[in-house]
């Protein structure tokens, strides 16, 4: 059997958030951020790899002249869907965020462990302000007290993929978000 053939099969037919609904909500979040940060210079920090489709769409809906984008990569759950609680920085920021108005852009807040760690980490670099924008929020799974300042959708505790979210690194490319079922 080849590696490709041995990949697990998943049923992605149960769509949770379709493409049009995603597009509309991301536009709204962009408008909200545009209003809140008028006249300011902001840095969006995307958390790799899950935030890529979201941050790409979000930044194009933020109408500010002075906007920078940076990325950080942290270790994720690997092949498991349970949080290990261990956050390791694989790629750090390129830029200095001292004194800047920073917005962390994340795909989903689940246990909150990743963002709690990153918030502390970024605060240590003395930004002017620090907020969190997350596309999805699973509040029922929270292990630490952390919340998004801008939240796209609240979702129940089931594993989802698409629009950046993966299972075993797959399905980030889906333009919609689906519940996942192993076949
Ligand atoms: P936290 O530290 O538990 O909040 O982890 C957040 C990270 O877990 C996200 O950036 C995702 O990579 C991953 N994650 C949490 N829930 C899901 C899910 O339902 N599908 C895919 N990835 C998820
Ligand atoms: Mg992730």
Coordinates of C-alpha atoms and ligand atoms in Angstrom, one line a residue:
X1 CA 0.0 0.0 0.0
X2 CA 1.4 3.5 -0.8
X3 CA 1.4 6.3 1.7
X4 CA -1.3 8.1 -0.2
X5 CA -3.6 5.0 -0.1
X6 CA -3.1 4.6 3.6
X7 CA -4.5 8.0 4.5
X8 CA -7.6 7.9 6.6
X9 CA -10.9 8.6 5.0
X10 CA -13.2 11.3 6.3
X11 CA -16.7 12.3 5.7
X12 CA -16.7 16.1 5.3
X13 CA -20.3 16.4 4.1
X14 CA -21.7 18.0 7.3
X15 CA -20.9 21.7 6.6
X16 CA -20.9 23.9 9.7
X17 CA -20.1 27.3 8.1
X18 CA -20.4 27.7 4.3
X19 CA -18.3 30.0 2.1
X20 CA -20.8 32.9 1.9
X21 CA -21.3 33.0 5.6
X22 CA -17.6 33.0 6.3
X23 CA -17.1 35.8 3.8
X24 CA -19.8 38.0 5.3
X25 CA -18.6 37.5 8.9
X26 CA -14.9 38.2 7.9
X27 CA -16.1 41.4 6.2
X28 CA -17.9 42.4 9.4
X29 CA -14.8 41.7 11.6
X30 CA -12.7 43.8 9.2
X31 CA -15.1 46.7 9.4
X32 CA -15.1 46.5 13.2
X33 CA -11.3 46.6 13.4
X34 CA -11.2 49.4 10.8
X35 CA -13.5 51.5 13.0
X36 CA -11.7 50.7 16.3
X37 CA -8.2 51.4 15.0
X38 CA -8.9 54.5 12.8
X39 CA -5.8 56.7 12.6
X40 CA -3.6 54.1 14.3
X41 CA -0.8 51.9 13.0
X42 CA -1.5 48.2 13.6
X43 CA 0.4 44.9 13.4
X44 CA -1.6 41.8 12.6
X45 CA 0.2 38.7 13.9
X46 CA -1.0 35.5 12.2
X47 CA -0.4 32.2 14.0
X48 CA 0.8 29.7 11.5
X49 CA -0.5 27.6 9.9
X50 CA -4.2 27.7 10.7
X51 CA -4.8 31.4 10.5
X52 CA -3.6 31.7 6.8
X53 CA -6.9 31.8 4.9
X54 CA -8.6 33.9 7.7
X55 CA -5.8 36.5 8.0
X56 CA -5.6 36.8 4.2
X57 CA -9.3 37.6 3.9
X58 CA -9.4 39.7 7.1
X59 CA -6.5 42.0 6.1
X60 CA -8.2 42.8 2.8
X61 CA -11.2 43.9 4.8
X62 CA -9.3 46.3 7.1
X63 CA -9.2 49.7 5.5
X64 CA -6.2 51.3 7.3
X65 CA -3.2 52.8 5.6
X66 CA -0.8 51.8 8.3
X67 CA -1.1 48.0 8.6
X68 CA 1.8 45.5 8.9
X69 CA 1.5 41.7 9.0
X70 CA 3.8 39.3 10.7
X71 CA 3.6 35.6 11.6
X72 CA 4.7 33.3 14.4
X73 CA 4.7 29.6 14.2
X74 CA 4.1 27.4 17.3
X75 CA 4.1 23.7 17.8
X76 CA 0.6 22.2 17.6
X77 CA -1.1 19.0 18.6
X78 CA 0.7 16.9 16.0
X79 CA -1.3 13.9 15.1
X80 CA -3.5 14.0 18.1
X81 CA -6.7 16.1 18.5
X82 CA -6.1 16.6 22.2
X83 CA -4.1 19.5 23.5
X84 CA -0.7 18.6 25.0
X85 CA -0.5 22.0 26.6
X86 CA 3.1 22.4 25.3
X87 CA 3.7 25.5 23.2
X88 CA 7.0 25.7 21.4
X89 CA 8.0 28.6 19.1
X90 CA 9.1 27.2 15.7
X91 CA 9.3 30.6 14.0
X92 CA 9.4 33.9 15.8
X93 CA 8.2 37.4 14.7
X94 CA 10.4 39.2 12.2
X95 CA 9.5 42.7 13.5
X96 CA 9.7 44.7 16.7
X97 CA 6.2 45.2 18.2
X98 CA 7.3 47.6 20.9
X99 CA 4.7 50.4 21.2
X100 CA 2.6 49.1 18.3
X101 CA -1.1 48.3 18.4
X102 CA -1.1 44.5 17.9
X103 CA -3.9 42.1 17.0
X104 CA -3.2 38.4 17.2
X105 CA -5.1 36.5 14.5
X106 CA -6.0 32.9 15.3
X107 CA -8.1 30.3 13.7
X108 CA -9.7 28.9 16.9
X109 CA -9.5 29.2 20.6
X110 CA -10.0 25.8 22.1
X111 CA -8.4 25.2 25.5
X112 CA -6.8 28.6 25.3
X113 CA -3.4 27.4 26.2
X114 CA -1.7 28.5 23.0
X115 CA -3.1 32.0 23.2
X116 CA -2.5 32.4 26.9
X117 CA 1.2 31.6 26.3
X118 CA 1.5 33.9 23.3
X119 CA -0.2 36.8 25.0
X120 CA 2.3 36.6 27.8
X121 CA 5.1 36.2 25.3
X122 CA 4.0 39.3 23.3
X123 CA 3.3 41.4 26.4
X124 CA 7.0 40.9 27.3
X125 CA 7.9 42.9 24.2
X126 CA 5.9 45.9 25.4
X127 CA 3.3 46.5 22.6
X128 CA 1.2 49.7 22.8
X129 CA -1.9 47.4 23.0
X130 CA -2.7 43.7 22.4
X131 CA -5.9 42.2 21.3
X132 CA -7.1 38.9 20.0
X133 CA -9.1 38.2 16.9
X134 CA -10.2 34.6 16.4
X135 CA -12.4 33.2 13.7
X136 CA -13.8 30.5 16.0
X137 CA -14.3 30.0 19.7
X138 CA -15.0 26.7 21.5
X139 CA -15.7 28.2 25.0
X140 CA -16.7 24.8 26.5
X141 CA -13.2 23.5 26.1
X142 CA -11.4 26.4 27.9
X143 CA -8.7 25.5 30.5
X144 CA -7.4 29.0 31.1
X145 CA -9.2 32.3 31.3
X146 CA -8.7 33.9 27.9
X147 CA -11.2 35.4 25.5
X148 CA -11.2 36.8 22.0
X149 CA -11.8 40.6 21.6
X150 CA -13.1 39.9 18.1
X151 CA -14.8 36.5 17.6
X152 CA -16.2 35.3 14.3
X153 CA -18.3 32.3 15.4
X154 CA -18.9 30.3 18.7
X155 CA -18.9 26.6 18.0
X156 CA -19.7 23.5 20.0
X157 CA -17.2 21.0 21.1
X158 CA -16.8 18.8 18.0
X159 CA -13.7 18.6 15.8
X160 CA -13.9 20.7 12.6
X161 CA -11.7 21.2 9.5
X162 CA -11.4 23.6 6.6
X163 CA -10.5 27.3 6.0
X164 CA -7.1 26.8 7.7
X165 CA -8.1 24.1 10.2
X166 CA -6.6 20.7 9.8
X167 CA -6.6 17.1 10.8
X168 CA -3.2 15.6 10.3
X169 CA -2.3 18.6 8.2
X170 CA -5.1 18.0 5.7
X171 CA -8.1 20.0 4.6
X172 CA -6.8 23.4 5.4
X173 CA -7.6 24.2 1.8
X174 CA -11.3 23.8 2.1
X175 CA -13.1 27.1 1.4
X176 CA -15.8 26.2 4.0
X177 CA -15.8 24.7 7.6
X178 CA -17.0 21.2 8.1
X179 CA -17.6 18.8 11.0
X180 CA -15.4 15.8 10.6
X181 CA -16.4 12.1 10.8
X182 CA -14.0 9.2 10.3
X183 CA -15.5 6.7 7.8
Ligands
LIG1 P1 -5.7 25.7 22.2 O1 -4.3 26.0 22.7 O2 -6.3 24.4 22.7 O3 -6.6 26.8 22.3 O4 -5.4 25.4 20.7 C1 -5.8 26.0 19.6 C2 -5.3 25.3 18.4 O5 -5.9 24.0 18.4 C3 -5.8 25.9 17.1 O6 -4.9 26.8 16.6 C4 -6.0 24.7 16.2 O7 -4.8 24.5 15.5 C5 -6.2 23.5 17.1 N1 -7.6 23.1 17.1 C6 -8.5 23.2 18.2 N2 -9.7 22.8 17.9 C7 -9.6 22.4 16.6 C8 -10.6 21.8 15.7 O8 -11.8 21.5 16.0 N3 -10.1 21.5 14.4 C9 -8.8 21.7 14.1 N4 -7.9 22.3 14.9 C10 -8.3 22.6 16.1
LIG2 MG1 -3.3 25.6 14.8

